[in-house]
C-alpha cells in the first residue's frame, strides 16, 4: 500500500513538473563540511552512516559550490558538520563565501579550537558563530557529548568569540537529561554575552530516533519547558533573542518542516550529496544528486529528490483539504517515513493523522521507560582519519 | 514608521554603523535590498533602505538627515524623527552601534 501511495505521489509530482511553474529561490544553505567530530552526542543530526574523510569534497569543489549557491540566490551559508573546524581549509572557504557575498555562519562544538584558529576565522570574515552547549553545566555537557572537559573548552571559546567582537549564538538541544536546565542555558547565554540562543528540542530521526528511549521527556516536562521559554522571551526582549525548535511528539499541529520541502533551503553533505533537509537520507529510494556531477542550480531545479515533495501536489487528501496546508506544508516527510512507513503520509504529529494517538503513545512509553544509556554517535568502525 | 516624534533618542552628532554580523546588500536573485543578521533576513522598506545605505560608519546622524533632505527634498522635522526612530530601534536590537 505504502509503495502504491509513494508511486502515485511521484507520478503527480512528475506531471506537475512538466508544467512550467516559478520555482522558489533558496535563502539558506547548510554546508556539512565533514562528519568528523570529537563529540558523540546521541541526537546528532548527521546520518547514522557517516561519511569518512576520504569521501569528503575537496576545497576547490566547495569553493565552486559556494559560488553557485550565491548565484542561485542563497543569502546565508551555515558552515557546519560534524565539526567544521576539523577542515584545515575552513578559513579559505570563509574568505571565499564572504567574497561571493554570502552571509557566513559557523556552527561549532568549540572543542579543539584554539584562540589562534578563532583569530584566523575572524580575520577571514566570519559573520556569526553558533556554539553548541550540550548542558548548562560541565557535568551534563561532558556526559551528553561523552567528552570530558568539553564544557570548560566551550566556555573558553565563547569568551574568545566575544573578545573578537563576533556575534555569538548559544545552541542547545534539549531532552530528558537537560530539559530542566532551560533557565540555566538562558543564564549561561547572557553571561557569555550571546545575543541569541537556540533552544531546540531533540528531533527524532537518525541518531535521535535510535536513542529516543533515553531522550524523550515527559509531557509535563515539555509543557513546562514551553512556558519557561515564553516567559523568558517576554522578559528578555531586546536583550536576548530566543529561537525555539518545538517538540512535536506531544503537539497538535506538525512543525512546518523546512518551511516546505525544496522551498527555502538546501543541505550539502560532506561527500557532496544535496538534500532538501539534513535527515532526508532516512527516506529510502529518493534520488539525491551530487555536486560532483551537477551544478547546484540544476539540482535545486531538476533533481528528483527536490521535486518529490515540493509544493502541495504530492499531499494526501487529508492535507490537500486542510486550511493549514500552506502553513504546515504537511509537516515533516522524514517523520512520516519513520512513523507511518510512508514519506508521503500526513505527519503523525498532526492531530488529524490516524497515527497521532500512536505517536503520543510512543512518546509516553519512552518517557516512562527511563532508559539511561546512550548509543553514542560514532563511525561504524574506527575511522583512520580521526 | 513610529509616531515617536516628540524627542529623539540618539545624539544627532553620533556616527552610526552596522554592528558586526549585520550586512546590507542587494539581493540580485529577488531584486530587493536585504539586511542580513544572525539567522535573520530582513526586508527593509524603501525609506529604510535609503537610511541604511547612508549608515557607513563615517556620516553622523545629522549628516544622514542632511543627505536625505538633499536627495528627496523632504521636510526636516519628519525625516529627523524617522531616522532617529529607525536607528534607535536597530540599536536596541544590537544591529546598529552609535559611536561619538
Short mmCIF file of C-alpha atoms in Angstrom, two decimals:
data_model
loop_
_atom_site.label_atom_id
_atom_site.label_comp_id
_atom_site.label_asym_id
_atom_site.label_seq_id
_atom_site.Cartn_x
_atom_site.Cartn_y
_atom_site.Cartn_z
CA UNK A 1 0.00 0.00 0.00
CA UNK A 2 2.70 2.42 1.03
CA UNK A 3 4.55 1.72 -2.13
CA UNK A 4 1.49 2.42 -4.25
CA UNK A 5 0.95 5.73 -2.48
CA UNK A 6 4.60 6.63 -2.99
CA UNK A 7 4.49 5.84 -6.68
CA UNK A 8 1.31 7.83 -7.07
CA UNK A 9 2.82 10.82 -5.28
CA UNK A 10 5.85 10.71 -7.55
CA UNK A 11 3.71 10.48 -10.68
CA UNK A 12 1.71 13.51 -9.61
CA UNK A 13 4.89 15.42 -8.81
CA UNK A 14 6.42 14.49 -12.14
CA UNK A 15 3.29 15.56 -14.02
CA UNK A 16 3.33 18.89 -12.18
CA UNK A 17 6.99 19.33 -13.07
CA UNK A 18 6.06 19.32 -16.76
CA UNK A 19 4.04 22.50 -16.31
CA UNK A 20 6.41 25.45 -16.02
CA UNK A 21 5.93 26.99 -12.58
CA UNK A 22 8.00 29.70 -10.94
CA UNK A 23 10.48 27.93 -8.69
CA UNK A 24 11.19 29.25 -5.22
CA UNK A 25 14.66 30.70 -4.61
CA UNK A 26 16.53 29.28 -1.59
CA UNK A 27 17.60 31.62 1.21
CA UNK A 28 19.92 29.35 3.14
CA UNK A 29 22.41 26.55 2.59
CA UNK A 30 23.71 24.21 5.25
CA UNK A 31 27.19 23.07 4.27
CA UNK A 32 28.15 19.99 6.25
CA UNK A 33 31.87 20.19 5.61
CA UNK A 34 32.75 16.99 7.43
CA UNK A 35 31.22 14.33 9.65
CA UNK A 36 34.36 14.16 11.80
CA UNK A 37 33.63 15.46 15.29
CA UNK A 38 35.23 14.99 18.71
CA UNK A 39 31.79 14.86 20.38
CA UNK A 40 29.42 11.90 20.36
CA UNK A 41 26.00 13.46 21.04
CA UNK A 42 23.30 10.78 20.92
CA UNK A 43 20.85 13.04 19.00
CA UNK A 44 23.29 14.15 16.29
CA UNK A 45 21.50 15.31 13.13
CA UNK A 46 24.08 13.59 10.93
CA UNK A 47 23.01 10.30 9.36
CA UNK A 48 23.70 7.03 11.14
CA UNK A 49 26.01 6.10 8.24
CA UNK A 50 28.65 8.83 8.48
CA UNK A 51 30.83 9.96 5.56
CA UNK A 52 34.51 9.25 6.07
CA UNK A 53 37.31 11.73 5.50
CA UNK A 54 38.37 10.18 2.21
CA UNK A 55 34.82 10.70 0.87
CA UNK A 56 34.82 14.44 1.65
CA UNK A 57 34.66 17.06 -1.10
CA UNK A 58 37.93 18.85 -1.78
CA UNK A 59 38.48 22.57 -1.30
CA UNK A 60 38.00 23.55 -4.94
CA UNK A 61 34.66 21.79 -5.18
CA UNK A 62 33.38 23.53 -2.05
CA UNK A 63 34.51 26.90 -3.39
CA UNK A 64 32.57 26.25 -6.59
CA UNK A 65 29.50 25.19 -4.60
CA UNK A 66 29.57 28.44 -2.59
CA UNK A 67 29.81 30.45 -5.79
CA UNK A 68 26.91 28.54 -7.33
CA UNK A 69 24.88 29.00 -4.15
CA UNK A 70 25.35 32.76 -4.24
CA UNK A 71 24.33 32.86 -7.93
CA UNK A 72 21.25 30.75 -7.17
CA UNK A 73 20.10 33.35 -4.64
CA UNK A 74 21.29 31.84 -1.36
CA UNK A 75 21.92 34.66 1.12
CA UNK A 76 23.20 32.83 4.18
CA UNK A 77 25.53 29.87 4.36
CA UNK A 78 25.89 27.78 7.52
CA UNK A 79 29.26 26.06 7.81
CA UNK A 80 28.61 23.00 9.89
CA UNK A 81 29.48 19.35 10.28
CA UNK A 82 30.41 17.28 12.17
CA UNK A 83 32.86 19.79 13.48
CA UNK A 84 33.67 22.24 10.65
CA UNK A 85 36.97 23.33 12.21
CA UNK A 86 38.23 19.79 11.55
CA UNK A 87 38.69 21.06 7.97
CA UNK A 88 42.07 22.76 7.65
CA UNK A 89 40.75 24.75 4.67
CA UNK A 90 37.90 26.33 6.66
CA UNK A 91 39.42 29.83 6.59
CA UNK A 92 39.86 29.66 2.82
CA UNK A 93 36.21 28.67 2.47
CA UNK A 94 35.07 31.53 4.74
CA UNK A 95 37.10 34.04 2.72
CA UNK A 96 35.50 32.76 -0.47
CA UNK A 97 31.96 32.86 0.96
CA UNK A 98 32.50 36.46 2.02
CA UNK A 99 33.93 37.32 -1.40
CA UNK A 100 30.88 35.98 -3.25
CA UNK A 101 28.57 37.91 -0.90
CA UNK A 102 27.28 35.13 1.35
CA UNK A 103 26.47 35.86 4.97
CA UNK A 104 28.69 33.30 6.67
CA UNK A 105 27.74 31.48 9.84
CA UNK A 106 29.93 28.97 11.69
CA UNK A 107 28.24 26.22 13.70
CA UNK A 108 30.84 24.70 16.00
CA UNK A 109 31.14 22.42 19.03
CA UNK A 110 34.02 24.61 20.22
CA UNK A 111 36.26 21.75 21.30
CA UNK A 112 39.81 21.78 19.99
CA UNK A 113 39.50 25.31 18.59
CA UNK A 114 42.48 27.39 19.69
CA UNK A 115 42.43 31.18 20.14
CA UNK A 116 44.81 31.40 17.14
CA UNK A 117 42.37 29.46 14.98
CA UNK A 118 39.49 31.68 16.06
CA UNK A 119 41.54 34.75 15.26
CA UNK A 120 42.14 33.39 11.75
CA UNK A 121 38.44 32.55 11.35
CA UNK A 122 37.56 36.06 12.47
CA UNK A 123 40.04 37.65 10.07
CA UNK A 124 38.67 35.52 7.24
CA UNK A 125 35.42 37.44 7.76
CA UNK A 126 33.02 35.16 9.64
CA UNK A 127 29.74 36.98 10.35
CA UNK A 128 28.34 34.92 13.21
CA UNK A 129 29.30 31.97 15.40
CA UNK A 130 26.90 29.42 16.84
CA UNK A 131 28.39 27.43 19.69
CA UNK A 132 26.76 24.26 21.00
CA UNK A 133 26.30 23.50 24.68
CA UNK A 134 25.05 20.01 25.48
CA UNK A 135 24.27 21.05 29.05
CA UNK A 136 24.26 24.23 31.11
CA UNK A 137 26.77 22.63 33.49
CA UNK A 138 30.02 20.76 32.93
CA UNK A 139 28.55 17.55 34.32
CA UNK A 140 25.72 17.43 31.78
CA UNK A 141 27.71 18.71 28.78
CA UNK A 142 30.51 16.23 29.34
CA UNK A 143 28.10 13.33 29.82
CA UNK A 144 25.86 14.04 26.81
CA UNK A 145 28.78 14.75 24.47
CA UNK A 146 30.83 11.91 26.01
CA UNK A 147 33.84 14.22 26.14
CA UNK A 148 35.49 15.02 29.43
CA UNK A 149 36.32 18.70 29.73
CA UNK A 150 34.14 19.74 26.77
CA UNK A 151 32.21 22.32 28.79
CA UNK A 152 35.32 24.16 30.02
CA UNK A 153 36.67 24.36 26.48
CA UNK A 154 33.38 25.72 25.17
CA UNK A 155 33.35 28.45 27.82
CA UNK A 156 36.83 29.49 26.71
CA UNK A 157 35.82 29.56 23.05
CA UNK A 158 32.73 31.66 23.85
CA UNK A 159 34.91 34.19 25.63
CA UNK A 160 37.31 34.34 22.70
CA UNK A 161 34.46 34.78 20.17
CA UNK A 162 33.11 37.76 22.14
CA UNK A 163 36.59 39.22 22.62
CA UNK A 164 36.94 39.21 18.83
CA UNK A 165 33.60 41.03 18.56
CA UNK A 166 31.84 38.28 16.63
CA UNK A 167 28.12 37.89 17.39
CA UNK A 168 27.50 34.70 19.35
CA UNK A 169 24.55 32.33 19.50
CA UNK A 170 24.35 29.57 22.09
CA UNK A 171 22.84 26.41 20.60
CA UNK A 172 21.24 23.99 23.00
CA UNK A 173 19.43 20.78 22.19
CA UNK A 174 17.07 19.78 24.98
CA UNK A 175 15.85 16.34 26.01
CA UNK A 176 15.17 14.41 29.19
CA UNK A 177 18.66 14.81 30.69
CA UNK A 178 18.77 18.62 30.41
CA UNK A 179 15.24 19.93 29.84
CA UNK A 180 15.19 21.14 33.46
CA UNK A 181 18.24 23.30 32.66
CA UNK A 182 16.50 25.66 30.23
CA UNK A 183 16.64 28.62 32.68
CA UNK A 184 20.35 27.83 33.24
CA UNK A 185 21.01 27.71 29.47
CA UNK A 186 19.46 31.17 29.21
CA UNK A 187 21.56 32.48 32.12
CA UNK A 188 24.65 30.95 30.52
CA UNK A 189 23.91 32.68 27.20
CA UNK A 190 23.54 36.04 28.97
CA UNK A 191 26.71 35.52 30.97
CA UNK A 192 28.66 34.65 27.82
CA UNK A 193 27.45 37.80 26.04
CA UNK A 194 25.37 35.96 23.44
CA UNK A 195 22.60 37.99 21.81
CA UNK A 196 20.76 34.88 20.72
CA UNK A 197 20.04 31.37 21.96
CA UNK A 198 18.52 28.41 20.18
CA UNK A 199 16.57 26.06 22.37
CA UNK A 200 15.88 23.12 20.13
CA UNK A 201 14.00 20.12 21.36
CA UNK A 202 15.64 16.98 20.00
CA UNK A 203 14.09 15.89 16.72
CA UNK A 204 13.77 12.16 16.36
CA UNK A 205 15.49 10.98 13.19
CA UNK A 206 18.70 9.05 12.69
CA UNK A 207 20.74 9.02 15.90
CA UNK A 208 18.00 10.62 17.99
CA UNK A 209 15.43 8.07 16.81
CA UNK A 210 17.84 5.34 17.81
CA UNK A 211 18.19 6.98 21.25
CA UNK A 212 14.59 8.08 21.68
CA UNK A 213 14.09 5.91 24.76
CA UNK A 214 16.88 7.75 26.57
CA UNK A 215 16.00 11.23 25.27
CA UNK A 216 12.21 11.63 25.29
CA UNK A 217 10.96 13.94 28.04
CA UNK A 218 7.55 13.57 29.67
CA UNK A 219 4.57 15.57 28.50
CA UNK A 220 4.66 17.65 31.70
CA UNK A 221 8.33 18.45 31.21
CA UNK A 222 7.68 19.58 27.63
CA UNK A 223 4.77 21.86 28.53
CA UNK A 224 6.64 23.36 31.46
CA UNK A 225 9.61 23.98 29.13
CA UNK A 226 7.38 25.81 26.64
CA UNK A 227 6.09 28.10 29.42
CA UNK A 228 9.60 28.79 30.70
CA UNK A 229 10.76 29.77 27.20
CA UNK A 230 7.74 32.01 26.60
CA UNK A 231 8.25 33.84 29.92
CA UNK A 232 11.98 34.31 29.26
CA UNK A 233 11.29 35.61 25.76
CA UNK A 234 9.00 38.29 27.17
CA UNK A 235 11.39 39.21 29.98
CA UNK A 236 14.48 39.42 27.73
CA UNK A 237 13.01 41.29 24.76
CA UNK A 238 15.75 43.41 23.21
CA UNK A 239 18.44 41.66 25.28
CA UNK A 240 18.40 38.06 24.08
CA UNK A 241 16.64 36.59 21.07
CA UNK A 242 15.28 33.14 21.90
CA UNK A 243 14.55 30.90 18.94
CA UNK A 244 12.89 27.61 19.77
CA UNK A 245 12.55 24.41 17.81
CA UNK A 246 9.40 22.85 19.17
CA UNK A 247 8.90 19.29 20.30
CA UNK A 248 6.32 17.65 18.09
CA UNK A 249 5.51 14.26 19.60
CA UNK A 250 3.15 15.97 22.05
CA UNK A 251 1.93 18.62 19.62
CA UNK A 252 -1.43 19.19 17.98
CA UNK A 253 -0.10 20.52 14.69
CA UNK A 254 3.06 19.35 12.92
CA UNK A 255 6.08 21.63 12.53
CA UNK A 256 6.24 23.34 9.11
CA UNK A 257 9.37 21.35 8.39
CA UNK A 258 11.98 23.43 6.49
CA UNK A 259 9.04 25.79 5.74
CA UNK A 260 8.24 23.40 2.93
CA UNK A 261 10.33 20.86 1.07
CA UNK A 262 12.66 22.41 -1.51
CA UNK A 263 11.28 25.87 -0.80
CA UNK A 264 13.80 27.90 1.21
CA UNK A 265 16.92 25.89 1.86
CA UNK A 266 19.24 23.10 0.88
CA UNK A 267 21.86 20.99 2.54
CA UNK A 268 25.13 19.71 1.10
CA UNK A 269 26.67 16.64 2.77
CA UNK A 270 30.44 16.13 3.24
CA UNK A 271 30.51 13.86 0.18
CA UNK A 272 28.56 16.33 -1.98
CA UNK A 273 25.02 14.98 -1.96
CA UNK A 274 22.42 17.75 -1.95
CA UNK A 275 19.44 17.18 0.33
CA UNK A 276 16.26 19.16 0.98
CA UNK A 277 16.89 18.68 4.71
CA UNK A 278 19.60 17.04 6.78
CA UNK A 279 17.51 13.96 7.57
CA UNK A 280 16.26 13.36 4.02
CA UNK A 281 18.50 10.34 3.55
CA UNK A 282 16.29 8.45 6.02
CA UNK A 283 13.75 8.27 3.17
CA UNK A 284 14.67 5.29 1.02
CA UNK A 285 14.63 5.47 -2.77
CA UNK A 286 14.96 9.24 -3.03
CA UNK A 287 17.39 10.10 -5.81
CA UNK A 288 19.83 12.72 -4.46
CA UNK A 289 22.13 14.37 -6.96
CA UNK A 290 25.73 15.20 -6.16
CA UNK A 291 27.63 18.46 -6.71
CA UNK A 292 30.42 16.41 -8.26
CA UNK A 293 28.10 15.72 -11.22
CA UNK A 294 25.65 18.62 -11.30
CA UNK A 295 25.55 22.33 -10.62
CA UNK A 296 23.66 23.43 -7.53
CA UNK A 297 21.06 25.19 -9.72
CA UNK A 298 20.40 22.01 -11.72
CA UNK A 299 19.99 20.05 -8.51
CA UNK A 300 17.69 22.64 -6.93
CA UNK A 301 15.52 22.81 -10.03
CA UNK A 302 15.53 19.34 -11.51
CA UNK A 303 16.74 16.65 -9.11
CA UNK A 304 14.07 14.04 -8.32
CA UNK A 305 14.63 14.36 -4.56
CA UNK A 306 13.89 18.09 -4.54
CA UNK A 307 10.76 17.68 -6.65
CA UNK A 308 9.41 14.66 -4.76
CA UNK A 309 7.60 16.72 -2.11
CA UNK A 310 7.85 20.26 -3.42
CA UNK A 311 4.71 22.40 -3.23
CA UNK A 312 1.41 20.77 -2.33
CA UNK A 313 0.59 18.43 -5.23
CA UNK A 314 2.15 15.40 -3.53
CA UNK A 315 -0.06 15.73 -0.46
CA UNK A 316 -2.57 13.10 0.58
CA UNK A 317 -6.25 14.11 0.67
CA UNK A 318 -6.08 14.74 4.43
CA UNK A 319 -3.55 17.55 3.83
CA UNK A 320 -4.99 18.69 0.47
CA UNK A 321 -8.30 19.55 2.09
CA UNK A 322 -6.70 21.21 5.14
CA UNK A 323 -6.76 25.00 5.52
CA UNK A 324 -3.25 24.82 7.00
CA UNK A 325 -1.67 23.09 4.00
CA UNK A 326 0.49 26.09 3.07
CA UNK A 327 1.21 26.84 6.70
CA UNK A 328 2.37 23.42 7.92
CA UNK A 329 3.36 22.12 4.46
CA UNK A 330 2.19 18.66 5.54
CA UNK A 331 4.70 18.61 8.41
CA UNK A 332 7.82 16.52 8.17
CA UNK A 333 8.43 13.92 5.43
CA UNK A 334 11.11 12.13 7.43
CA UNK A 335 8.80 11.76 10.41
CA UNK A 336 6.05 10.41 8.15
CA UNK A 337 8.63 7.89 6.91
CA UNK A 338 9.86 6.99 10.39
CA UNK A 339 6.44 6.54 11.99
CA UNK A 340 3.98 5.83 9.17
CA UNK A 341 6.45 3.99 6.95
CA UNK A 342 5.38 6.29 4.11
CA UNK A 343 7.13 9.57 3.36
CA UNK A 344 4.04 10.91 1.55
CA UNK A 345 1.71 10.40 4.51
CA UNK A 346 0.42 13.17 6.75
CA UNK A 347 2.95 13.80 9.54
CA UNK A 348 1.72 11.75 12.52
CA UNK A 349 2.40 14.80 14.72
CA UNK A 350 -0.77 16.29 13.22
CA UNK A 351 -3.89 15.60 15.27
CA UNK A 352 -5.73 14.73 12.06
CA UNK A 353 -3.35 11.86 11.29
CA UNK A 354 -4.74 8.39 12.02
CA UNK A 355 -1.36 7.68 13.65
CA UNK A 356 -1.46 10.67 16.00
CA UNK A 357 -2.51 8.63 19.05
CA UNK A 358 0.15 6.07 18.19
CA UNK A 359 2.86 8.78 18.14
CA UNK A 360 1.74 10.10 21.52
CA UNK A 361 1.76 6.57 22.95
CA UNK A 362 5.32 6.05 21.68
CA UNK A 363 6.45 9.25 23.41
CA UNK A 364 4.74 8.42 26.68
CA UNK A 365 6.13 4.89 26.70
CA UNK A 366 9.66 6.15 26.01
CA UNK A 367 9.42 8.84 28.66
CA UNK A 368 8.15 6.34 31.23
CA UNK A 369 10.60 3.54 30.42
CA UNK A 370 13.53 5.59 31.73
CA UNK A 371 16.35 4.18 29.60
CA UNK A 372 19.57 5.87 30.72
CA UNK A 373 22.33 4.56 28.46
CA UNK A 374 23.00 6.31 25.17
CA UNK A 375 24.01 4.67 21.93
CA UNK A 376 26.56 7.40 21.27
CA UNK A 377 27.13 8.77 17.78
CA UNK A 378 30.18 7.18 16.18
CA UNK A 379 31.57 5.89 12.90
CA UNK A 380 30.54 2.28 12.34
CA UNK A 381 34.18 1.16 12.67
CA UNK A 382 37.06 3.32 13.90
CA UNK A 383 37.87 5.91 11.24
CA UNK A 384 41.52 6.04 10.34
CA UNK A 385 41.14 9.73 9.70
CA UNK A 386 40.17 10.57 13.27
CA UNK B 1 7.34 54.23 10.96
CA UNK B 2 6.66 55.02 14.58
CA UNK B 3 4.93 58.09 15.94
CA UNK B 4 7.68 58.81 18.49
CA UNK B 5 8.43 62.26 17.19
CA UNK B 6 8.38 64.15 20.45
CA UNK B 7 12.02 63.59 21.34
CA UNK B 8 14.97 61.94 19.73
CA UNK B 9 16.71 59.03 21.37
CA UNK B 10 20.08 59.15 19.64
CA UNK B 11 22.62 62.01 19.65
CA UNK B 12 22.45 63.87 16.34
CA UNK B 13 26.23 64.09 16.17
CA UNK B 14 26.61 60.34 16.77
CA UNK B 15 28.02 58.20 13.96
CA UNK B 16 26.03 55.04 13.39
CA UNK B 17 27.43 51.91 11.85
CA UNK B 18 26.12 48.41 11.31
CA UNK B 19 27.24 46.04 14.08
CA UNK B 20 29.49 43.15 13.19
CA UNK B 21 27.34 40.36 11.82
CA UNK B 22 24.88 42.76 10.18
CA UNK B 23 25.12 43.43 6.47
CA UNK B 24 23.08 45.35 3.92
CA UNK B 25 23.20 44.02 0.41
CA UNK B 26 21.25 43.98 -2.80
CA UNK B 27 19.74 40.59 -3.47
CA UNK B 28 20.01 40.18 -7.23
CA UNK B 29 18.02 36.94 -7.37
CA UNK B 30 14.92 38.56 -5.90
CA UNK B 31 15.52 42.16 -6.95
CA UNK B 32 15.40 43.67 -3.48
CA UNK B 33 17.56 45.00 -0.67
CA UNK B 34 18.06 42.79 2.36
CA UNK B 35 19.52 43.34 5.80
CA UNK B 36 21.28 40.17 6.94
CA UNK B 37 21.80 39.36 10.63
CA UNK B 38 22.35 36.16 12.64
CA UNK B 39 19.70 33.72 11.37
CA UNK B 40 17.64 36.62 10.05
CA UNK B 41 16.89 38.02 6.60
CA UNK B 42 15.07 41.35 6.92
CA UNK B 43 13.46 43.18 4.01
CA UNK B 44 13.72 46.91 4.74
CA UNK B 45 11.10 49.17 3.14
CA UNK B 46 12.31 51.79 0.61
CA UNK B 47 12.71 54.53 3.25
CA UNK B 48 14.71 52.20 5.49
CA UNK B 49 16.93 51.24 2.56
CA UNK B 50 17.77 54.89 1.88
CA UNK B 51 18.71 55.37 5.54
CA UNK B 52 20.71 52.14 5.73
CA UNK B 53 22.68 52.94 2.57
CA UNK B 54 23.99 56.02 4.38
CA UNK B 55 24.95 54.16 7.56
CA UNK B 56 28.61 53.79 6.66
CA UNK B 57 30.42 54.42 9.93
CA UNK B 58 31.53 57.86 8.67
CA UNK B 59 28.44 60.01 8.40
CA UNK B 60 26.82 61.34 11.57
CA UNK B 61 23.06 61.08 12.06
CA UNK B 62 22.83 64.79 11.21
CA UNK B 63 24.77 64.25 8.00
CA UNK B 64 22.49 61.35 7.04
CA UNK B 65 19.47 63.57 7.60
CA UNK B 66 21.01 66.40 5.50
CA UNK B 67 21.75 63.92 2.78
CA UNK B 68 18.19 62.58 2.70
CA UNK B 69 16.76 66.09 2.61
CA UNK B 70 19.00 66.95 -0.35
CA UNK B 71 18.16 63.73 -2.18
CA UNK B 72 14.41 63.69 -1.70
CA UNK B 73 13.54 67.32 -0.83
CA UNK B 74 11.56 66.36 2.23
CA UNK B 75 10.78 68.29 5.37
CA UNK B 76 13.47 68.16 8.08
CA UNK B 77 11.33 67.51 11.16
CA UNK B 78 9.72 64.44 9.66
CA UNK B 79 12.96 62.95 8.31
CA UNK B 80 14.83 63.54 11.56
CA UNK B 81 12.12 61.76 13.52
CA UNK B 82 12.03 58.84 11.10
CA UNK B 83 15.80 58.40 11.06
CA UNK B 84 16.03 58.59 14.84
CA UNK B 85 13.20 56.14 15.43
CA UNK B 86 14.50 53.69 12.86
CA UNK B 87 18.14 53.73 14.01
CA UNK B 88 17.19 53.68 17.70
CA UNK B 89 15.10 50.58 17.03
CA UNK B 90 18.05 48.85 15.36
CA UNK B 91 20.39 49.99 18.13
CA UNK B 92 18.09 48.41 20.69
CA UNK B 93 18.31 45.14 18.82
CA UNK B 94 22.10 45.42 18.75
CA UNK B 95 22.13 45.72 14.96
CA UNK B 96 23.43 49.29 14.87
CA UNK B 97 26.11 50.85 17.08
CA UNK B 98 26.31 54.60 17.51
CA UNK B 99 29.79 55.97 18.13
CA UNK B 100 30.85 59.51 19.01
#
